[in-house]
PDB file of C-alpha atoms in Angstrom:
ATOM      1  CA  MET H   1      -0.490  29.909  72.845  1.00  0.00           C
ATOM      2  CA  LYS H   2      -0.592  29.620  76.619  1.00  0.00           C
ATOM      3  CA  ASP H   3       0.673  26.468  78.326  1.00  0.00           C
ATOM      4  CA  THR H   4      -2.868  25.713  79.481  1.00  0.00           C
ATOM      5  CA  GLU H   5      -4.055  25.624  75.863  1.00  0.00           C
ATOM      6  CA  LYS H   6      -1.474  23.187  74.610  1.00  0.00           C
ATOM      7  CA  LYS H   7      -2.690  19.699  73.933  1.00  0.00           C
ATOM      8  CA  LEU H   8      -0.827  16.436  73.871  1.00  0.00           C
ATOM      9  CA  VAL H   9      -0.852  15.269  70.248  1.00  0.00           C
ATOM     10  CA  ASN H  10       1.299  12.148  70.452  1.00  0.00           C
ATOM     11  CA  GLU H  11       3.287  10.131  72.937  1.00  0.00           C
ATOM     12  CA  MET H  12       5.951   7.422  72.843  1.00  0.00           C
ATOM     13  CA  LYS H  13       7.288   5.252  75.645  1.00  0.00           C
ATOM     14  CA  LEU H  14      10.537   3.296  75.425  1.00  0.00           C
ATOM     15  CA  LYS H  15      12.192   0.908  77.828  1.00  0.00           C
ATOM     16  CA  LEU H  16      15.801  -0.066  77.183  1.00  0.00           C
ATOM     17  CA  PRO H  17      18.464  -1.954  79.100  1.00  0.00           C
ATOM     18  CA  SER H  18      21.472   0.212  79.917  1.00  0.00           C
ATOM     19  CA  TYR H  19      23.817  -1.302  77.329  1.00  0.00           C
ATOM     20  CA  SER H  20      26.014   1.379  75.801  1.00  0.00           C
ATOM     21  CA  VAL H  21      25.046   0.187  72.306  1.00  0.00           C
ATOM     22  CA  ASN H  22      21.564   1.525  73.091  1.00  0.00           C
ATOM     23  CA  GLU H  23      22.800   5.131  73.184  1.00  0.00           C
ATOM     24  CA  SER H  24      22.522   5.372  69.397  1.00  0.00           C
ATOM     25  CA  ALA H  25      19.266   3.387  69.359  1.00  0.00           C
ATOM     26  CA  ALA H  26      17.669   5.725  71.919  1.00  0.00           C
ATOM     27  CA  ARG H  27      18.588   8.949  70.112  1.00  0.00           C
ATOM     28  CA  ALA H  28      17.587   7.502  66.741  1.00  0.00           C
ATOM     29  CA  MET H  29      14.157   6.407  67.985  1.00  0.00           C
ATOM     30  CA  VAL H  30      13.459   9.662  69.814  1.00  0.00           C
ATOM     31  CA  SER H  31      14.521  11.797  66.852  1.00  0.00           C
ATOM     32  CA  ALA H  32      12.492   9.651  64.430  1.00  0.00           C
ATOM     33  CA  PHE H  33       9.400  10.159  66.583  1.00  0.00           C
ATOM     34  CA  CYS H  34      10.003  13.914  66.893  1.00  0.00           C
ATOM     35  CA  ALA H  35      10.479  14.196  63.104  1.00  0.00           C
ATOM     36  CA  GLN H  36       6.689  14.060  62.618  1.00  0.00           C
ATOM     37  CA  GLN H  37       6.607  17.639  64.007  1.00  0.00           C
ATOM     38  CA  ASP H  38       8.675  18.765  61.002  1.00  0.00           C
ATOM     39  CA  PRO H  39      11.635  20.189  62.911  1.00  0.00           C
ATOM     40  CA  LYS H  40      14.623  21.950  61.362  1.00  0.00           C
ATOM     41  CA  THR H  41      17.774  19.866  60.917  1.00  0.00           C
ATOM     42  CA  GLY H  42      19.483  21.835  63.691  1.00  0.00           C
ATOM     43  CA  GLU H  43      16.583  21.227  66.061  1.00  0.00           C
ATOM     44  CA  ILE H  44      16.594  17.481  65.488  1.00  0.00           C
ATOM     45  CA  ALA H  45      20.386  17.454  65.931  1.00  0.00           C
ATOM     46  CA  ASP H  46      19.957  19.304  69.251  1.00  0.00           C
ATOM     47  CA  ILE H  47      17.420  16.698  70.411  1.00  0.00           C
ATOM     48  CA  LYS H  48      19.622  13.780  69.387  1.00  0.00           C
ATOM     49  CA  CYS H  49      22.593  15.171  71.230  1.00  0.00           C
ATOM     50  CA  ALA H  50      20.674  16.028  74.420  1.00  0.00           C
ATOM     51  CA  VAL H  51      19.057  12.562  74.502  1.00  0.00           C
ATOM     52  CA  SER H  52      22.420  10.907  73.937  1.00  0.00           C
ATOM     53  CA  GLU H  53      23.857  12.804  76.912  1.00  0.00           C
ATOM     54  CA  ALA H  54      21.007  11.894  79.246  1.00  0.00           C
ATOM     55  CA  VAL H  55      21.032   8.219  78.235  1.00  0.00           C
ATOM     56  CA  THR H  56      24.824   8.075  78.592  1.00  0.00           C
ATOM     57  CA  ASN H  57      24.492   9.443  82.125  1.00  0.00           C
ATOM     58  CA  CYS H  58      22.137   6.553  82.965  1.00  0.00           C
ATOM     59  CA  ILE H  59      24.656   4.031  81.613  1.00  0.00           C
ATOM     60  CA  VAL H  60      27.861   5.579  82.948  1.00  0.00           C
ATOM     61  CA  HIS H  61      26.675   6.956  86.273  1.00  0.00           C
ATOM     62  CA  ALA H  62      23.256   5.671  87.373  1.00  0.00           C
ATOM     63  CA  TYR H  63      23.906   2.034  86.480  1.00  0.00           C
ATOM     64  CA  ARG H  64      27.693   2.035  86.821  1.00  0.00           C
ATOM     65  CA  ASP H  65      28.974  -1.562  87.021  1.00  0.00           C
ATOM     66  CA  THR H  66      25.474  -2.938  86.575  1.00  0.00           C
ATOM     67  CA  VAL H  67      22.703  -3.131  83.980  1.00  0.00           C
ATOM     68  CA  GLY H  68      19.367  -1.480  84.708  1.00  0.00           C
ATOM     69  CA  THR H  69      16.401  -0.199  82.764  1.00  0.00           C
ATOM     70  CA  ILE H  70      16.208   3.229  81.138  1.00  0.00           C
ATOM     71  CA  TYR H  71      12.665   4.584  80.711  1.00  0.00           C
ATOM     72  CA  ILE H  72      12.092   7.223  78.039  1.00  0.00           C
ATOM     73  CA  THR H  73       8.829   9.071  77.459  1.00  0.00           C
ATOM     74  CA  VAL H  74       8.449  11.531  74.590  1.00  0.00           C
ATOM     75  CA  LYS H  75       5.445  13.860  74.435  1.00  0.00           C
ATOM     76  CA  LEU H  76       4.611  16.053  71.474  1.00  0.00           C
ATOM     77  CA  TYR H  77       2.300  19.015  72.085  1.00  0.00           C
ATOM     78  CA  SER H  78       0.097  21.104  69.837  1.00  0.00           C
ATOM     79  CA  ASP H  79       2.204  24.241  70.423  1.00  0.00           C
ATOM     80  CA  ARG H  80       5.171  22.367  68.867  1.00  0.00           C
ATOM     81  CA  SER H  81       6.820  21.844  72.224  1.00  0.00           C
ATOM     82  CA  ILE H  82       8.451  18.519  72.968  1.00  0.00           C
ATOM     83  CA  GLN H  83       9.010  16.982  76.367  1.00  0.00           C
ATOM     84  CA  ILE H  84      11.436  14.087  76.744  1.00  0.00           C
ATOM     85  CA  GLU H  85      11.704  12.351  80.079  1.00  0.00           C
ATOM     86  CA  ILE H  86      14.653  10.020  80.694  1.00  0.00           C
ATOM     87  CA  ARG H  87      14.377   8.079  83.943  1.00  0.00           C
ATOM     88  CA  ASP H  88      16.489   5.492  85.687  1.00  0.00           C
ATOM     89  CA  ARG H  89      16.317   3.587  88.935  1.00  0.00           C
ATOM     90  CA  GLY H  90      20.028   3.840  89.564  1.00  0.00           C
ATOM     91  CA  CYS H  91      22.217   5.304  92.281  1.00  0.00           C
ATOM     92  CA  GLY H  92      20.848   8.854  92.125  1.00  0.00           C
ATOM     93  CA  ILE H  93      22.739  12.149  92.240  1.00  0.00           C
ATOM     94  CA  GLU H  94      23.917  13.411  95.611  1.00  0.00           C
ATOM     95  CA  ASP H  95      24.350  17.061  94.624  1.00  0.00           C
ATOM     96  CA  ILE H  96      22.410  18.033  91.490  1.00  0.00           C
ATOM     97  CA  SER H  97      23.724  21.598  91.208  1.00  0.00           C
ATOM     98  CA  LEU H  98      27.317  20.334  91.426  1.00  0.00           C
ATOM     99  CA  ALA H  99      26.595  17.641  88.817  1.00  0.00           C
ATOM    100  CA  ARG H 100      25.266  20.340  86.472  1.00  0.00           C
ATOM    101  CA  GLN H 101      28.456  22.414  86.662  1.00  0.00           C
ATOM    102  CA  PRO H 102      30.406  22.483  83.379  1.00  0.00           C
ATOM    103  CA  LEU H 103      33.430  20.153  83.380  1.00  0.00           C
ATOM    104  CA  TYR H 104      32.361  18.456  86.628  1.00  0.00           C
ATOM    105  CA  THR H 105      32.703  14.682  86.460  1.00  0.00           C
ATOM    106  CA  THR H 106      32.950  11.813  88.915  1.00  0.00           C
ATOM    107  CA  ASP H 107      34.561   9.644  86.256  1.00  0.00           C
ATOM    108  CA  ALA H 108      37.623  11.498  84.925  1.00  0.00           C
ATOM    109  CA  ALA H 109      39.548   8.225  84.568  1.00  0.00           C
ATOM    110  CA  SER H 110      37.190   7.150  81.785  1.00  0.00           C
ATOM    111  CA  GLU H 111      37.740  10.463  79.976  1.00  0.00           C
ATOM    112  CA  ARG H 112      34.280  11.808  80.713  1.00  0.00           C
ATOM    113  CA  SER H 113      34.365  15.480  79.756  1.00  0.00           C
ATOM    114  CA  GLY H 114      31.887  16.586  82.413  1.00  0.00           C
ATOM    115  CA  MET H 115      29.929  18.491  79.771  1.00  0.00           C
ATOM    116  CA  GLY H 116      26.810  16.306  79.597  1.00  0.00           C
ATOM    117  CA  PHE H 117      24.398  18.577  81.461  1.00  0.00           C
ATOM    118  CA  THR H 118      25.904  21.689  79.845  1.00  0.00           C
ATOM    119  CA  VAL H 119      25.217  20.213  76.406  1.00  0.00           C
ATOM    120  CA  MET H 120      21.645  19.297  77.413  1.00  0.00           C
ATOM    121  CA  GLU H 121      21.053  22.811  78.773  1.00  0.00           C
ATOM    122  CA  SER H 122      22.411  24.584  75.741  1.00  0.00           C
ATOM    123  CA  PHE H 123      20.548  22.398  73.226  1.00  0.00           C
ATOM    124  CA  CYS H 124      17.181  22.500  75.025  1.00  0.00           C
ATOM    125  CA  ASP H 125      14.988  25.321  76.305  1.00  0.00           C
ATOM    126  CA  LYS H 126      14.695  23.806  79.753  1.00  0.00           C
ATOM    127  CA  VAL H 127      16.258  20.867  81.606  1.00  0.00           C
ATOM    128  CA  ARG H 128      14.736  19.622  84.843  1.00  0.00           C
ATOM    129  CA  VAL H 129      16.552  17.136  87.067  1.00  0.00           C
ATOM    130  CA  SER H 130      15.083  15.342  90.049  1.00  0.00           C
ATOM    131  CA  SER H 131      16.957  12.660  91.904  1.00  0.00           C
ATOM    132  CA  LYS H 132      16.979  10.645  95.073  1.00  0.00           C
ATOM    133  CA  CYS H 133      20.055   8.784  96.285  1.00  0.00           C
ATOM    134  CA  GLY H 134      19.571   5.058  95.895  1.00  0.00           C
ATOM    135  CA  LYS H 135      16.252   5.528  94.060  1.00  0.00           C
ATOM    136  CA  GLY H 136      17.128   7.043  90.708  1.00  0.00           C
ATOM    137  CA  THR H 137      17.103  10.149  88.555  1.00  0.00           C
ATOM    138  CA  THR H 138      14.655  11.753  86.154  1.00  0.00           C
ATOM    139  CA  VAL H 139      15.902  14.220  83.546  1.00  0.00           C
ATOM    140  CA  THR H 140      13.262  16.142  81.626  1.00  0.00           C
ATOM    141  CA  LEU H 141      14.282  17.887  78.423  1.00  0.00           C
ATOM    142  CA  CYS H 142      11.934  20.543  77.054  1.00  0.00           C
ATOM    143  CA  LYS H 143      12.270  22.075  73.625  1.00  0.00           C
ATOM    144  CA  ARG H 144       9.878  24.120  71.544  1.00  0.00           C
ATOM    145  CA  LEU H 145      10.317  23.820  67.815  1.00  0.00           C
ATOM    146  CA  SER H 146      10.225  26.935  65.672  1.00  0.00           C
ATOM    147  CA  SER H 147       7.035  27.617  63.758  1.00  0.00           C
ATOM    148  CA  ARG H 148       6.615  26.155  60.283  1.00  0.00           C
TER     149      ARG H 148
ATOM    150  CA  MET B   1      26.125  -5.872  71.796  1.00  0.00           C
ATOM    151  CA  ILE B   2      29.481  -5.103  70.223  1.00  0.00           C
ATOM    152  CA  LYS B   3      28.413  -3.014  67.263  1.00  0.00           C
ATOM    153  CA  HIS B   4      30.660   0.004  66.720  1.00  0.00           C
ATOM    154  CA  ASN B   5      29.237   2.816  64.682  1.00  0.00           C
ATOM    155  CA  CYS B   6      32.419   4.729  64.009  1.00  0.00           C
ATOM    156  CA  GLY B   7      35.992   4.232  62.921  1.00  0.00           C
ATOM    157  CA  PHE B   8      38.940   6.016  61.345  1.00  0.00           C
ATOM    158  CA  GLU B   9      41.230   5.866  58.341  1.00  0.00           C
ATOM    159  CA  VAL B  10      44.949   6.527  58.543  1.00  0.00           C
ATOM    160  CA  GLU B  11      47.003   8.621  56.137  1.00  0.00           C
ATOM    161  CA  ARG B  12      50.728   8.950  56.770  1.00  0.00           C
ATOM    162  CA  GLY B  13      51.811  12.293  55.346  1.00  0.00           C
ATOM    163  CA  GLU B  14      55.268  13.858  55.567  1.00  0.00           C
ATOM    164  CA  ALA B  15      54.107  16.585  57.870  1.00  0.00           C
ATOM    165  CA  ALA B  16      51.554  14.711  59.955  1.00  0.00           C
ATOM    166  CA  LEU B  17      49.702  11.531  60.699  1.00  0.00           C
ATOM    167  CA  VAL B  18      46.156  12.215  59.548  1.00  0.00           C
ATOM    168  CA  LEU B  19      43.320  10.233  61.134  1.00  0.00           C
ATOM    169  CA  THR B  20      40.001  10.707  59.368  1.00  0.00           C
ATOM    170  CA  LEU B  21      37.214   9.822  61.778  1.00  0.00           C
ATOM    171  CA  TYR B  22      33.841   8.763  60.463  1.00  0.00           C
ATOM    172  CA  GLY B  23      30.459   7.741  61.785  1.00  0.00           C
ATOM    173  CA  GLU B  24      28.895   8.530  65.142  1.00  0.00           C
ATOM    174  CA  ILE B  25      31.019   9.256  68.203  1.00  0.00           C
ATOM    175  CA  ASP B  26      29.246   8.610  71.465  1.00  0.00           C
ATOM    176  CA  HIS B  27      30.315   6.965  74.723  1.00  0.00           C
ATOM    177  CA  HIS B  28      29.851   3.481  73.237  1.00  0.00           C
ATOM    178  CA  SER B  29      31.967   4.033  70.138  1.00  0.00           C
ATOM    179  CA  ALA B  30      34.509   6.332  71.841  1.00  0.00           C
ATOM    180  CA  VAL B  31      35.683   3.521  74.124  1.00  0.00           C
ATOM    181  CA  GLN B  32      36.627   1.363  71.144  1.00  0.00           C
ATOM    182  CA  ILE B  33      38.108   4.058  68.936  1.00  0.00           C
ATOM    183  CA  ARG B  34      40.161   5.468  71.833  1.00  0.00           C
ATOM    184  CA  THR B  35      42.009   2.170  72.303  1.00  0.00           C
ATOM    185  CA  GLU B  36      42.702   1.845  68.575  1.00  0.00           C
ATOM    186  CA  ILE B  37      43.997   5.421  68.237  1.00  0.00           C
ATOM    187  CA  ASP B  38      46.187   5.154  71.333  1.00  0.00           C
ATOM    188  CA  THR B  39      47.742   1.919  70.128  1.00  0.00           C
ATOM    189  CA  LEU B  40      48.621   3.629  66.841  1.00  0.00           C
ATOM    190  CA  LEU B  41      49.998   6.786  68.508  1.00  0.00           C
ATOM    191  CA  LEU B  42      52.122   4.833  70.982  1.00  0.00           C
ATOM    192  CA  GLU B  43      53.509   2.638  68.192  1.00  0.00           C
ATOM    193  CA  GLU B  44      54.260   5.404  65.717  1.00  0.00           C
ATOM    194  CA  GLN B  45      55.004   8.318  68.114  1.00  0.00           C
ATOM    195  CA  PRO B  46      54.217  10.964  65.451  1.00  0.00           C
ATOM    196  CA  ARG B  47      55.319  14.585  65.908  1.00  0.00           C
ATOM    197  CA  LYS B  48      52.012  15.861  64.629  1.00  0.00           C
ATOM    198  CA  VAL B  49      48.557  14.291  64.469  1.00  0.00           C
ATOM    199  CA  VAL B  50      45.610  15.745  62.607  1.00  0.00           C
ATOM    200  CA  LEU B  51      42.120  14.506  63.426  1.00  0.00           C
ATOM    201  CA  ASP B  52      39.995  15.121  60.344  1.00  0.00           C
ATOM    202  CA  LEU B  53      36.406  15.461  61.618  1.00  0.00           C
ATOM    203  CA  SER B  54      34.690  16.247  58.324  1.00  0.00           C
ATOM    204  CA  HIS B  55      33.081  12.785  58.096  1.00  0.00           C
ATOM    205  CA  ILE B  56      31.666  12.712  61.614  1.00  0.00           C
ATOM    206  CA  GLU B  57      27.881  12.300  61.434  1.00  0.00           C
ATOM    207  CA  PHE B  58      27.181  12.712  65.144  1.00  0.00           C
ATOM    208  CA  MET B  59      29.133  13.613  68.229  1.00  0.00           C
ATOM    209  CA  ASP B  60      28.167  14.310  71.828  1.00  0.00           C
ATOM    210  CA  SER B  61      30.322  15.227  74.817  1.00  0.00           C
ATOM    211  CA  SER B  62      31.938  11.775  74.733  1.00  0.00           C
ATOM    212  CA  GLY B  63      33.692  13.011  71.597  1.00  0.00           C
ATOM    213  CA  LEU B  64      35.042  15.947  73.589  1.00  0.00           C
ATOM    214  CA  GLY B  65      36.503  13.490  76.077  1.00  0.00           C
ATOM    215  CA  LEU B  66      38.021  11.521  73.212  1.00  0.00           C
ATOM    216  CA  ILE B  67      39.674  14.625  71.718  1.00  0.00           C
ATOM    217  CA  MET B  68      40.885  16.013  75.052  1.00  0.00           C
ATOM    218  CA  GLY B  69      42.322  12.608  75.985  1.00  0.00           C
ATOM    219  CA  ARG B  70      44.250  12.324  72.696  1.00  0.00           C
ATOM    220  CA  TYR B  71      45.435  15.925  73.122  1.00  0.00           C
ATOM    221  CA  SER B  72      46.858  14.990  76.541  1.00  0.00           C
ATOM    222  CA  LEU B  73      48.495  11.852  75.150  1.00  0.00           C
ATOM    223  CA  MET B  74      50.155  13.804  72.332  1.00  0.00           C
ATOM    224  CA  GLN B  75      51.445  16.336  74.856  1.00  0.00           C
ATOM    225  CA  LYS B  76      52.956  13.496  76.916  1.00  0.00           C
ATOM    226  CA  LEU B  77      54.572  12.136  73.761  1.00  0.00           C
ATOM    227  CA  GLY B  78      55.997  15.576  72.990  1.00  0.00           C
ATOM    228  CA  GLY B  79      53.882  16.004  69.883  1.00  0.00           C
ATOM    229  CA  GLU B  80      51.035  18.150  68.631  1.00  0.00           C
ATOM    230  CA  LEU B  81      47.355  17.465  67.934  1.00  0.00           C
ATOM    231  CA  MET B  82      45.227  19.458  65.525  1.00  0.00           C
ATOM    232  CA  LEU B  83      41.605  19.207  64.437  1.00  0.00           C
ATOM    233  CA  ARG B  84      40.533  19.616  60.816  1.00  0.00           C
ATOM    234  CA  LYS B  85      37.202  20.543  59.240  1.00  0.00           C
ATOM    235  CA  PRO B  86      34.761  20.100  62.128  1.00  0.00           C
ATOM    236  CA  HIS B  87      31.262  20.956  60.939  1.00  0.00           C
ATOM    237  CA  GLU B  88      29.096  23.549  62.622  1.00  0.00           C
ATOM    238  CA  ARG B  89      27.474  21.104  65.069  1.00  0.00           C
ATOM    239  CA  LEU B  90      30.825  20.014  66.429  1.00  0.00           C
ATOM    240  CA  VAL B  91      32.100  23.568  66.761  1.00  0.00           C
ATOM    241  CA  LYS B  92      29.026  24.344  68.867  1.00  0.00           C
ATOM    242  CA  ILE B  93      30.003  21.604  71.349  1.00  0.00           C
ATOM    243  CA  PHE B  94      33.691  22.580  71.284  1.00  0.00           C
ATOM    244  CA  THR B  95      32.752  26.156  72.135  1.00  0.00           C
ATOM    245  CA  LEU B  96      30.795  25.047  75.216  1.00  0.00           C
ATOM    246  CA  ALA B  97      33.934  23.403  76.613  1.00  0.00           C
ATOM    247  CA  GLY B  98      36.333  26.097  75.360  1.00  0.00           C
ATOM    248  CA  LEU B  99      38.196  23.447  73.389  1.00  0.00           C
ATOM    249  CA  GLN B 100      39.451  26.031  70.888  1.00  0.00           C
ATOM    250  CA  ARG B 101      41.654  27.475  73.639  1.00  0.00           C
ATOM    251  CA  MET B 102      43.492  24.144  73.917  1.00  0.00           C
ATOM    252  CA  VAL B 103      43.499  22.595  70.466  1.00  0.00           C
ATOM    253  CA  LYS B 104      44.199  24.213  67.095  1.00  0.00           C
ATOM    254  CA  ILE B 105      41.359  23.891  64.610  1.00  0.00           C
ATOM    255  CA  GLU B 106      41.722  24.393  60.874  1.00  0.00           C
ATOM    256  CA  ASP B 107      39.004  24.830  58.255  1.00  0.00           C
ATOM    257  CA  ALA B 108      35.963  24.885  60.534  1.00  0.00           C
ATOM    258  CA  GLU B 109      32.779  24.827  58.488  1.00  0.00           C
ATOM    259  CA  ASP B 110      30.817  28.054  58.386  1.00  0.00           C
ATOM    260  CA  ASP B 111      27.252  28.190  59.596  1.00  0.00           C
ATOM    261  CA  LYS B 112      24.818  26.985  56.984  1.00  0.00           C
ATOM    262  CA  LYS B 113      21.200  27.835  56.525  1.00  0.00           C
ATOM    263  CA  GLU B 114      19.052  25.302  58.338  1.00  0.00           C
ATOM    264  CA  GLU B 115      16.758  23.073  56.356  1.00  0.00           C
ATOM    265  CA  ARG B 116      13.771  21.016  57.309  1.00  0.00           C
ATOM    266  CA  VAL B 117      14.458  17.320  57.802  1.00  0.00           C
TER     267      VAL B 117
END
């Protein structure tokens, strides 16, 4: 099925304050919504982990020392592809390609492994990142589920 | 706001101090569990620590940070850290970071056939 033929079949929007306790809530809600597409256990585990990484980045980096809002949009398409957008209005990323390097972290003191983007990239088909310093960051995770 | 979705149980064997971690390890829970484990390690100064991961239900890269941090602490204390029974999902994350080159892992779970949720 071509991209032009795929249709949006369902959509969910979430808005959460950047409390760390919401990391588990965010991944649980996103995975519960995606479950209606009948994914494999490994696929849902991939989604949970990628979402957890993106949401943690909002909490640890974008809204460091403050509390802001995390906006999550999940779109399910007829070709079994899933698009998850995780957006913040935090500090932004100065150098996106550097931030995406494995083991790179700006917060080594807090034992951040620097593997967040690497995990997202390996568990999703595509990861898009757009950011503006002082304005915020949008991470878009794309994953196509295997056929039933 | 202070809910913690993971923890650990302690077993003091002759050969090693075994910490069996359970629940979900993310950035939120790792902060809490890290302090508790470090307090125990600094008090008891064991020669060998085994982290049993067989009861972990979820882990993201915050768990990697937790393991690497405890590995460093055990090195400073002149001891050894080992991982036991990580399931397939965890091994996948460890491999991304090359953790197996640093930390010994015993009884990793083999790949299993995927099932629908």
